Amino acid sequence: QVQLVDSGGGLMQAGGSLRLSCAASEFTFSSFAVAGWFRQAPGKAREFVAGIRWSGGVTYYQDSVKGRFIISRDDAKNTIYLQMNLLKPEDTAVYYCALRRGAVITTERTLYEYWGQGTQVTVSS
């Protein structure tokens, strides 16, 4: 059974940094082609933040986080990370990691088959 555990969220002042983690159990991330991070703010739809393709390590980011966030993976720890720097109040949301077997990094959330439970990130001004 695929289980993803998101962690690392918290309260941070604007300009600060947080690192989110997504850990897997009972399987290895490399059995999926693409991992992504999404976020959902109150009253808004869940939106794509960043994605990474296992083959070649190709990454893709939403425009609003380019240059501030970095998605990465650690195969030995079977963990995906989202390093978030220069945080802004508009980054406040619940963040979710997700996996898909398809080989294309897509921003369409319905194409991701498995999801973590989410971790809350709150950025104060």
PDB file of C-alpha atoms in Angstrom:
ATOM      1  CA  GLN A   1       0.000   0.000   0.000  1.00  0.00           C
ATOM      2  CA  VAL A   2       1.322   3.400  -0.941  1.00  0.00           C
ATOM      3  CA  GLN A   3       1.660   5.683   2.069  1.00  0.00           C
ATOM      4  CA  LEU A   4       3.130   9.158   2.011  1.00  0.00           C
ATOM      5  CA  VAL A   5       3.828  11.175   5.148  1.00  0.00           C
ATOM      6  CA  ASP A   6       4.225  14.942   4.810  1.00  0.00           C
ATOM      7  CA  SER A   7       6.037  16.868   7.524  1.00  0.00           C
ATOM      8  CA  GLY A   8       8.056  20.013   8.215  1.00  0.00           C
ATOM      9  CA  GLY A   9       5.365  22.661   8.165  1.00  0.00           C
ATOM     10  CA  GLY A  10       5.023  25.353  10.788  1.00  0.00           C
ATOM     11  CA  LEU A  11       4.785  29.057  11.503  1.00  0.00           C
ATOM     12  CA  MET A  12       7.425  31.298   9.985  1.00  0.00           C
ATOM     13  CA  GLN A  13       7.919  35.018   9.513  1.00  0.00           C
ATOM     14  CA  ALA A  14       8.079  36.446   6.017  1.00  0.00           C
ATOM     15  CA  GLY A  15      11.557  36.100   4.570  1.00  0.00           C
ATOM     16  CA  GLY A  16      12.278  32.921   6.480  1.00  0.00           C
ATOM     17  CA  SER A  17      12.779  29.341   5.306  1.00  0.00           C
ATOM     18  CA  LEU A  18      11.193  25.952   5.866  1.00  0.00           C
ATOM     19  CA  ARG A  19      11.936  22.515   4.491  1.00  0.00           C
ATOM     20  CA  LEU A  20       9.080  20.113   3.894  1.00  0.00           C
ATOM     21  CA  SER A  21       9.603  16.369   3.706  1.00  0.00           C
ATOM     22  CA  CYS A  22       7.580  13.599   2.119  1.00  0.00           C
ATOM     23  CA  ALA A  23       8.555  10.139   3.289  1.00  0.00           C
ATOM     24  CA  ALA A  24       7.439   6.880   1.774  1.00  0.00           C
ATOM     25  CA  SER A  25       6.839   3.501   3.330  1.00  0.00           C
ATOM     26  CA  GLU A  26       6.336   0.095   1.758  1.00  0.00           C
ATOM     27  CA  PHE A  27       7.580   1.258  -1.637  1.00  0.00           C
ATOM     28  CA  THR A  28      10.340   3.279  -3.265  1.00  0.00           C
ATOM     29  CA  PHE A  29       9.789   6.580  -5.004  1.00  0.00           C
ATOM     30  CA  SER A  30      11.670   5.346  -8.030  1.00  0.00           C
ATOM     31  CA  SER A  31       8.747   3.039  -8.793  1.00  0.00           C
ATOM     32  CA  PHE A  32       6.877   6.221  -9.751  1.00  0.00           C
ATOM     33  CA  ALA A  33       7.902   8.559 -12.543  1.00  0.00           C
ATOM     34  CA  VAL A  34       6.995  11.954 -11.107  1.00  0.00           C
ATOM     35  CA  ALA A  35       6.636  13.477  -7.654  1.00  0.00           C
ATOM     36  CA  GLY A  36       5.044  16.828  -7.011  1.00  0.00           C
ATOM     37  CA  TRP A  37       4.199  19.299  -4.283  1.00  0.00           C
ATOM     38  CA  PHE A  38       0.813  21.033  -4.267  1.00  0.00           C
ATOM     39  CA  ARG A  39      -0.724  23.525  -1.873  1.00  0.00           C
ATOM     40  CA  GLN A  40      -4.193  24.599  -0.879  1.00  0.00           C
ATOM     41  CA  ALA A  41      -4.972  27.906   0.790  1.00  0.00           C
ATOM     42  CA  PRO A  42      -8.298  28.481   2.604  1.00  0.00           C
ATOM     43  CA  GLY A  43     -11.118  28.951   0.133  1.00  0.00           C
ATOM     44  CA  LYS A  44      -8.924  28.205  -2.865  1.00  0.00           C
ATOM     45  CA  ALA A  45      -8.348  25.250  -5.154  1.00  0.00           C
ATOM     46  CA  ARG A  46      -5.353  22.988  -4.680  1.00  0.00           C
ATOM     47  CA  GLU A  47      -2.549  24.231  -6.932  1.00  0.00           C
ATOM     48  CA  PHE A  48       0.684  22.844  -8.293  1.00  0.00           C
ATOM     49  CA  VAL A  49       3.877  24.164  -6.706  1.00  0.00           C
ATOM     50  CA  ALA A  50       6.770  22.041  -7.976  1.00  0.00           C
ATOM     51  CA  GLY A  51       7.498  18.689  -9.586  1.00  0.00           C
ATOM     52  CA  ILE A  52      10.449  16.410 -10.193  1.00  0.00           C
ATOM     53  CA  ARG A  53      10.849  13.588 -12.659  1.00  0.00           C
ATOM     54  CA  TRP A  54      12.806  10.643 -11.370  1.00  0.00           C
ATOM     55  CA  SER A  55      14.503   9.991 -14.687  1.00  0.00           C
ATOM     56  CA  GLY A  56      17.094  12.712 -15.142  1.00  0.00           C
ATOM     57  CA  GLY A  57      15.960  14.747 -12.154  1.00  0.00           C
ATOM     58  CA  VAL A  58      14.088  17.274 -14.297  1.00  0.00           C
ATOM     59  CA  THR A  59      12.222  19.848 -12.231  1.00  0.00           C
ATOM     60  CA  TYR A  60       9.417  22.297 -12.912  1.00  0.00           C
ATOM     61  CA  TYR A  61       8.042  25.127 -10.781  1.00  0.00           C
ATOM     62  CA  GLN A  62       5.030  27.362 -10.588  1.00  0.00           C
ATOM     63  CA  ASP A  63       6.051  30.891 -11.594  1.00  0.00           C
ATOM     64  CA  SER A  64       5.327  32.367  -8.164  1.00  0.00           C
ATOM     65  CA  VAL A  65       7.887  30.116  -6.437  1.00  0.00           C
ATOM     66  CA  LYS A  66      10.644  30.062  -9.051  1.00  0.00           C
ATOM     67  CA  GLY A  67      13.949  31.130  -7.530  1.00  0.00           C
ATOM     68  CA  ARG A  68      12.613  30.647  -3.981  1.00  0.00           C
ATOM     69  CA  PHE A  69      11.608  26.968  -3.719  1.00  0.00           C
ATOM     70  CA  ILE A  70      13.648  23.884  -4.573  1.00  0.00           C
ATOM     71  CA  ILE A  71      12.289  20.365  -4.957  1.00  0.00           C
ATOM     72  CA  SER A  72      14.736  17.517  -4.456  1.00  0.00           C
ATOM     73  CA  ARG A  73      14.906  13.841  -3.639  1.00  0.00           C
ATOM     74  CA  ASP A  74      17.038  11.577  -1.494  1.00  0.00           C
ATOM     75  CA  ASP A  75      16.934   8.038  -2.819  1.00  0.00           C
ATOM     76  CA  ALA A  76      18.783   6.601   0.171  1.00  0.00           C
ATOM     77  CA  LYS A  77      16.215   8.053   2.579  1.00  0.00           C
ATOM     78  CA  ASN A  78      13.292   7.485   0.214  1.00  0.00           C
ATOM     79  CA  THR A  79      12.238  11.060   0.812  1.00  0.00           C
ATOM     80  CA  ILE A  80      11.250  14.070  -1.279  1.00  0.00           C
ATOM     81  CA  TYR A  81      11.911  17.593  -0.053  1.00  0.00           C
ATOM     82  CA  LEU A  82      10.631  21.075  -0.752  1.00  0.00           C
ATOM     83  CA  GLN A  83      13.050  23.738   0.425  1.00  0.00           C
ATOM     84  CA  MET A  84      11.124  26.993   0.744  1.00  0.00           C
ATOM     85  CA  ASN A  85      13.120  30.215   1.028  1.00  0.00           C
ATOM     86  CA  LEU A  86      12.125  33.881   1.140  1.00  0.00           C
ATOM     87  CA  LEU A  87       8.689  32.894   2.315  1.00  0.00           C
ATOM     88  CA  LYS A  88       5.801  35.278   1.752  1.00  0.00           C
ATOM     89  CA  PRO A  89       2.416  35.491   3.499  1.00  0.00           C
ATOM     90  CA  GLU A  90       0.791  34.336   0.247  1.00  0.00           C
ATOM     91  CA  ASP A  91       2.665  31.034   0.613  1.00  0.00           C
ATOM     92  CA  THR A  92       0.410  30.194   3.542  1.00  0.00           C
ATOM     93  CA  ALA A  93      -1.397  26.930   2.754  1.00  0.00           C
ATOM     94  CA  VAL A  94      -1.550  23.228   3.455  1.00  0.00           C
ATOM     95  CA  TYR A  95       1.168  21.564   1.393  1.00  0.00           C
ATOM     96  CA  TYR A  96       0.777  18.066  -0.063  1.00  0.00           C
ATOM     97  CA  CYS A  97       3.182  15.760  -1.831  1.00  0.00           C
ATOM     98  CA  ALA A  98       1.827  13.590  -4.611  1.00  0.00           C
ATOM     99  CA  LEU A  99       2.983  10.855  -6.974  1.00  0.00           C
ATOM    100  CA  ARG A 100       2.068   9.827 -10.471  1.00  0.00           C
ATOM    101  CA  ARG A 101       3.201   6.991 -12.691  1.00  0.00           C
ATOM    102  CA  GLY A 102       3.018   9.040 -15.876  1.00  0.00           C
ATOM    103  CA  ALA A 103       6.367  10.350 -17.100  1.00  0.00           C
ATOM    104  CA  VAL A 104       5.335  13.966 -17.612  1.00  0.00           C
ATOM    105  CA  ILE A 105       5.431  16.585 -14.864  1.00  0.00           C
ATOM    106  CA  THR A 106       1.921  17.978 -15.003  1.00  0.00           C
ATOM    107  CA  THR A 107       0.260  20.743 -13.002  1.00  0.00           C
ATOM    108  CA  GLU A 108      -3.099  18.923 -13.219  1.00  0.00           C
ATOM    109  CA  ARG A 109      -3.781  17.543  -9.751  1.00  0.00           C
ATOM    110  CA  THR A 110      -6.254  14.897 -10.976  1.00  0.00           C
ATOM    111  CA  LEU A 111      -3.412  13.099 -12.765  1.00  0.00           C
ATOM    112  CA  TYR A 112      -1.583  12.314  -9.513  1.00  0.00           C
ATOM    113  CA  GLU A 113      -2.590   8.971  -8.043  1.00  0.00           C
ATOM    114  CA  TYR A 114      -1.279   9.132  -4.478  1.00  0.00           C
ATOM    115  CA  TRP A 115      -1.240  11.918  -1.900  1.00  0.00           C
ATOM    116  CA  GLY A 116       0.240  12.688   1.474  1.00  0.00           C
ATOM    117  CA  GLN A 117      -1.940  13.934   4.316  1.00  0.00           C
ATOM    118  CA  GLY A 118      -0.649  17.504   4.083  1.00  0.00           C
ATOM    119  CA  THR A 119       1.345  19.793   6.349  1.00  0.00           C
ATOM    120  CA  GLN A 120       0.350  23.336   7.319  1.00  0.00           C
ATOM    121  CA  VAL A 121       2.625  26.242   6.439  1.00  0.00           C
ATOM    122  CA  THR A 122       1.763  29.648   7.873  1.00  0.00           C
ATOM    123  CA  VAL A 123       3.792  32.740   7.000  1.00  0.00           C
ATOM    124  CA  SER A 124       3.257  35.881   9.027  1.00  0.00           C
ATOM    125  CA  SER A 125       3.991  39.373   7.746  1.00  0.00           C
TER     126      SER A 125
END
